[in-house]
PDB file of C-alpha atoms in Angstrom:
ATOM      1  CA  UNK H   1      -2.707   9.495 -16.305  1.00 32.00           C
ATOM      2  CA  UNK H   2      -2.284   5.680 -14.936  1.00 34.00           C
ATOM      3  CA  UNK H   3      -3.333   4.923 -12.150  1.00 34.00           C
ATOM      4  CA  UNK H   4      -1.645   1.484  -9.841  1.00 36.00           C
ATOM      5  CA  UNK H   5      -2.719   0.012  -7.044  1.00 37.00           C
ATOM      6  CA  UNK H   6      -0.437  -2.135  -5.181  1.00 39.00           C
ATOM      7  CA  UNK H   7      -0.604  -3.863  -1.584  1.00 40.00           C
ATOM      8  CA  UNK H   8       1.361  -2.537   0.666  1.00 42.00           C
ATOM      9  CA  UNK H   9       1.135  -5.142   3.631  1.00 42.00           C
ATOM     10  CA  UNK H  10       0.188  -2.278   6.185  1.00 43.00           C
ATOM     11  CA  UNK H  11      -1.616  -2.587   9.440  1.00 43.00           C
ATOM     12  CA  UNK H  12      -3.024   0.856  10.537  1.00 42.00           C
ATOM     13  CA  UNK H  13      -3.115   1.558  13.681  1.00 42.00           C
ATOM     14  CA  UNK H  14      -4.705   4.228  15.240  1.00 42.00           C
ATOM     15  CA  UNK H  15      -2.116   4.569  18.250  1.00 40.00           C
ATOM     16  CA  UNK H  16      -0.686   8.371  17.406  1.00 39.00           C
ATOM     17  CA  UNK H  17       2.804   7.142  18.590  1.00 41.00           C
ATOM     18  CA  UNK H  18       2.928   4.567  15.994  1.00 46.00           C
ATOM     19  CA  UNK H  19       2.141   7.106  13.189  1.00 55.00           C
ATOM     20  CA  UNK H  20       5.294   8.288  12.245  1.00 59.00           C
ATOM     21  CA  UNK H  21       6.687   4.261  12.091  1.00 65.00           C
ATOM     22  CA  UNK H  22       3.522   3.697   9.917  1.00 70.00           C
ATOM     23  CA  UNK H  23       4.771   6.642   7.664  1.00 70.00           C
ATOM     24  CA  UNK H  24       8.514   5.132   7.479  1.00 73.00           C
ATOM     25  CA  UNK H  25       6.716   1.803   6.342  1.00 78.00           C
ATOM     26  CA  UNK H  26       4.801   3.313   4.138  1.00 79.00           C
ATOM     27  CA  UNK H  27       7.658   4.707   2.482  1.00 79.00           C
ATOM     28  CA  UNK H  28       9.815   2.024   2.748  1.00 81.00           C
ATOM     29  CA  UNK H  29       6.923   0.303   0.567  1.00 82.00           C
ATOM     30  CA  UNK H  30       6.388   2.539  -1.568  1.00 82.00           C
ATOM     31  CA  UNK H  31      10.238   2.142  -2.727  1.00 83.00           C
ATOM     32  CA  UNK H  32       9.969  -1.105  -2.522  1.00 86.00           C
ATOM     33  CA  UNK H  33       7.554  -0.852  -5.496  1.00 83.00           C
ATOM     34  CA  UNK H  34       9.906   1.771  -7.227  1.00 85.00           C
ATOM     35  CA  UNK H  35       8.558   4.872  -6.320  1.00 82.00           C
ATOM     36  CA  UNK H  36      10.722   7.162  -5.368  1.00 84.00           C
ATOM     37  CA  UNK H  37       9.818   9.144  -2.035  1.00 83.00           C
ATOM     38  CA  UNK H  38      10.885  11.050   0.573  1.00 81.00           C
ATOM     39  CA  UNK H  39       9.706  10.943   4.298  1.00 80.00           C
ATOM     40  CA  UNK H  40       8.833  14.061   6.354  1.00 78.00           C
ATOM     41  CA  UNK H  41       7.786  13.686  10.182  1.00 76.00           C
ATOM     42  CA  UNK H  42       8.315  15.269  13.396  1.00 75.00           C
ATOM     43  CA  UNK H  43      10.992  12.176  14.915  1.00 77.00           C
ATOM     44  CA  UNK H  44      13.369  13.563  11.950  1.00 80.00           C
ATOM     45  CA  UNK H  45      16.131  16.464  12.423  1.00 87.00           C
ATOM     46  CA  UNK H  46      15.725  19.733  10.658  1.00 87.00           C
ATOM     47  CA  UNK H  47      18.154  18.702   8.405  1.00 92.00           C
ATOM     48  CA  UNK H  48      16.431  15.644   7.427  1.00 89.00           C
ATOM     49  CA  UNK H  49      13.460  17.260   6.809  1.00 85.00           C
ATOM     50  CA  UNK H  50      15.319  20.037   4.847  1.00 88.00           C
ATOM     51  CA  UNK H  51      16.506  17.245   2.732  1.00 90.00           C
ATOM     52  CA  UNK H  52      13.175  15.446   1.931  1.00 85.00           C
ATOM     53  CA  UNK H  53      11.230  18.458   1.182  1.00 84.00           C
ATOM     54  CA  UNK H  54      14.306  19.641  -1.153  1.00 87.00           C
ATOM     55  CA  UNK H  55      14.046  16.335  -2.815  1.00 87.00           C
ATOM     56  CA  UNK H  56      10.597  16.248  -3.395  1.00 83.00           C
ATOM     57  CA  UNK H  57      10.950  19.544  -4.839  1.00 82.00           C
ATOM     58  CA  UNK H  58      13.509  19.174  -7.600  1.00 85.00           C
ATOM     59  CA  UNK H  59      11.240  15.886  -8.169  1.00 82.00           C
ATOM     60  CA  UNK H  60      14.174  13.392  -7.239  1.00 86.00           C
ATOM     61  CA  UNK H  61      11.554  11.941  -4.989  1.00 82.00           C
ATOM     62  CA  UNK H  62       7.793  12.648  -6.363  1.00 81.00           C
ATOM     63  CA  UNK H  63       6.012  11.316  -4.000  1.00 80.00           C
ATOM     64  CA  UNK H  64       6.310  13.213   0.084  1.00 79.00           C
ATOM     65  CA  UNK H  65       4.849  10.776   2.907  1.00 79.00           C
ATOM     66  CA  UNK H  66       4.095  13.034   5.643  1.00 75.00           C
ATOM     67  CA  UNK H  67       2.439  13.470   9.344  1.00 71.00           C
ATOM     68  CA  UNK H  68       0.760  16.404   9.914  1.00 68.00           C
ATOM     69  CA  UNK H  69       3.703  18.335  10.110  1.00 67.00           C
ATOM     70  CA  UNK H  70       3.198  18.680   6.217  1.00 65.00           C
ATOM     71  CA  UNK H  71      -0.424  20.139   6.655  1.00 63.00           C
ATOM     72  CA  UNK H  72       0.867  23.515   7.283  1.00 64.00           C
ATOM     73  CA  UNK H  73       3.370  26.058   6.260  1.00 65.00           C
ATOM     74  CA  UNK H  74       4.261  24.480   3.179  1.00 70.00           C
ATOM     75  CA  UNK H  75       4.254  26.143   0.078  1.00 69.00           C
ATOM     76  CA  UNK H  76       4.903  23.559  -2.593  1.00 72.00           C
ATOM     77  CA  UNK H  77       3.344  24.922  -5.680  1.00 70.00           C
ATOM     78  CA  UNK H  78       1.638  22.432  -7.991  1.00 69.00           C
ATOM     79  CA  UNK H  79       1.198  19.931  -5.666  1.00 71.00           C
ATOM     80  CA  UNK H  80      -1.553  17.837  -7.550  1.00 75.00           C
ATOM     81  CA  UNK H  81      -2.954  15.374  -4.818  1.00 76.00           C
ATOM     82  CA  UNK H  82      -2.519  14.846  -1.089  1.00 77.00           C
ATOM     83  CA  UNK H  83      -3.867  11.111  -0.071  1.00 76.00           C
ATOM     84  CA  UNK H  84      -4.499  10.945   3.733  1.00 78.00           C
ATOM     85  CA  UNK H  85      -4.247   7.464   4.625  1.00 76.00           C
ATOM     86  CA  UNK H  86      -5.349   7.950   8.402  1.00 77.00           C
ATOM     87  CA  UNK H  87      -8.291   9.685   9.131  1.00 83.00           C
ATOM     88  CA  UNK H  88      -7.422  13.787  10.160  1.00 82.00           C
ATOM     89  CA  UNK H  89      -7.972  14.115  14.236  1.00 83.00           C
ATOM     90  CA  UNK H  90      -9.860  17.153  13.164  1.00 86.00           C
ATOM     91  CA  UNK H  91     -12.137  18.548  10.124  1.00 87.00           C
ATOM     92  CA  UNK H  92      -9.903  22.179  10.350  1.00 86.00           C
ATOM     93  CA  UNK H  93      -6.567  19.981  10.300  1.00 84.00           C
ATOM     94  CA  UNK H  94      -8.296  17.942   7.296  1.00 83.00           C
ATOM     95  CA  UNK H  95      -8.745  21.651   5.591  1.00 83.00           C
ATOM     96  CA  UNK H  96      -5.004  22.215   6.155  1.00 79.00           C
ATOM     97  CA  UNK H  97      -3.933  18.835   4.952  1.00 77.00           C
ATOM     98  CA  UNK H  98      -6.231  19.242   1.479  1.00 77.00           C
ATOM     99  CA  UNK H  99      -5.452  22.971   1.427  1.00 76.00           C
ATOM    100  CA  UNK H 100      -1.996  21.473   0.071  1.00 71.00           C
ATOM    101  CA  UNK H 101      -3.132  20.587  -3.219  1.00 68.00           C
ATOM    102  CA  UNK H 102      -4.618  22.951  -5.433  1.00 65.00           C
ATOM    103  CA  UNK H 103      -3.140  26.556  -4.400  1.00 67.00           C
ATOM    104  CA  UNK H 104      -3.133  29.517  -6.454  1.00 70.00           C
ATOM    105  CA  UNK H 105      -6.311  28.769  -8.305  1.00 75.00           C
ATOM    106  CA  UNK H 106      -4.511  25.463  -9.812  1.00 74.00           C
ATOM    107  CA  UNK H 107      -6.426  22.176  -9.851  1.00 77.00           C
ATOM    108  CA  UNK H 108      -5.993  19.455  -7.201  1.00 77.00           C
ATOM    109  CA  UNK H 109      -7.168  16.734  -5.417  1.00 79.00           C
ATOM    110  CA  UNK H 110      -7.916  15.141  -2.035  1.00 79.00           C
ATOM    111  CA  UNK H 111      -8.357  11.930  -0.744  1.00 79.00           C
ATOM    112  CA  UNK H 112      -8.782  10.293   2.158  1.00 83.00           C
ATOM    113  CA  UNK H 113      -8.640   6.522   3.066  1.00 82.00           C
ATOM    114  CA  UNK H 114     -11.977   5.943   5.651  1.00 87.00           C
ATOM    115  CA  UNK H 115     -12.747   3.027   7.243  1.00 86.00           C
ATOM    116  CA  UNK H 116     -16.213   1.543   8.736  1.00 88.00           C
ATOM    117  CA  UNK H 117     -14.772   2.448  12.072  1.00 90.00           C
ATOM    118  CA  UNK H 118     -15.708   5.336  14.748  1.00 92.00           C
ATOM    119  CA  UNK H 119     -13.096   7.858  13.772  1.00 90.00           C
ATOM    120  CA  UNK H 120     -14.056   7.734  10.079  1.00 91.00           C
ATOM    121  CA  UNK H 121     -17.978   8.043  11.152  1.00 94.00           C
ATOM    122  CA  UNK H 122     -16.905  10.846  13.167  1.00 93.00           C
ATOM    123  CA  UNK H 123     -14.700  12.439  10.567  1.00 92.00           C
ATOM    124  CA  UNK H 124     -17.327  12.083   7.905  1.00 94.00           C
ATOM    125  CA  UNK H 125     -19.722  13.387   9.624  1.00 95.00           C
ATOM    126  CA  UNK H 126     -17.432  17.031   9.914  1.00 93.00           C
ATOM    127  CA  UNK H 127     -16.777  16.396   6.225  1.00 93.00           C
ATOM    128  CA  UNK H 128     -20.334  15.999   5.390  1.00 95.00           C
ATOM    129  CA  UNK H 129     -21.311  19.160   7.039  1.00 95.00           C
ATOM    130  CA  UNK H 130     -18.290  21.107   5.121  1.00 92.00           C
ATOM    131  CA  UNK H 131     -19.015  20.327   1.533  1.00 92.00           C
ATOM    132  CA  UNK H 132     -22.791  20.770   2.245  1.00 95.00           C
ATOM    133  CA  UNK H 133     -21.770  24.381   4.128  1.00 95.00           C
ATOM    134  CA  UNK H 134     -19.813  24.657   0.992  1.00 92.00           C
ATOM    135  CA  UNK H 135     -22.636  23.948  -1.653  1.00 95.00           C
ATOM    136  CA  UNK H 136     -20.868  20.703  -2.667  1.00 91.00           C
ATOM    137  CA  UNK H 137     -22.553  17.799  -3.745  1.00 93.00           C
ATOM    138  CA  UNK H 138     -22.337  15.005  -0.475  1.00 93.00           C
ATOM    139  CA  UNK H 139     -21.143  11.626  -2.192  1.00 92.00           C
ATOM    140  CA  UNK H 140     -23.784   9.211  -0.884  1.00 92.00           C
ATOM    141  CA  UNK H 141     -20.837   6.375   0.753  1.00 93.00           C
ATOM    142  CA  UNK H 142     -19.986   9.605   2.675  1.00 93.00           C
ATOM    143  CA  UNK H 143     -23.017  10.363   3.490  1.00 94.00           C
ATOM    144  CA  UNK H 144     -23.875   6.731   4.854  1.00 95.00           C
ATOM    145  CA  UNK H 145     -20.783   6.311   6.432  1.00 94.00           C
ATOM    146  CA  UNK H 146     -21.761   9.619   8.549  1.00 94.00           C
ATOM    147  CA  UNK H 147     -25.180   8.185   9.575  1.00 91.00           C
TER     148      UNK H 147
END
């Protein structure tokens, strides 16, 4: 698999009514970059998010930048990786966002973007005491960042 980083010229805010603009930006960046994507978020109509999610699926669009609306009641089988780029306001609604990836025994992965910031300590902290709960193995940046 290759992997590419690019710079996407983002500011993150964390200001919940700028999230869904952030996710249009990141989008629109993402394209610009030639990746094809579709956008799913609660300021669409039904039928706009009936059309992203039906992209996405017949793989016209691989990649799906989503709010939370995506965390739950999705069933998009062999969805290999969910990348959270703001921190979850919640470890359960981190659980549901992950939970994406990875269903019916199938591989997957996680990842989310953390800052040295409040919200990220906070958030690792909850995420430190899952995957120890869990009998995972703590990565020790998470573990700092907790502290």
């Amino acid at each position: 698999m290759t992997s590419t980083v690019v710079e996407l010229g983002l500011t993150l805010s964390g200001d919940v009514a700028s999230f869904q603009a952030q996710r249009t930006a990141l989008a629109a960046s993402l394209r610009k970059f030639g990746l094809a994507c579709a956008a799913l978020h609660g300021d669409l109509a039904q039928w706009e998010r009936e059309e992203s999610l039906q992209r996405f699926r017949a793989g016209a669009a691989p990649v799906l930048v989503t709010t939370d609306v995506g965390a739950r009641g999705l069933d998009i089988r062999q969805l290999p990786a969910v990348v959270s780029f703001d921190v979850p306001a919640s470890i359960e609604q981190y659980v549901h966002r992950a939970g994406r990836t990875g269903r019916q025994g199938a591989a997957g992965v996680a990842l989310t973007l953390l800052r040295r910031d409040a919200a990220s300590a906070a958030f690792a902290r909850g995420a430190v005491a899952l995957l120890q709960a869990g009998g995972v193995d703590v990565p020790a940046e998470l573990a700092a960042l907790a502290t």
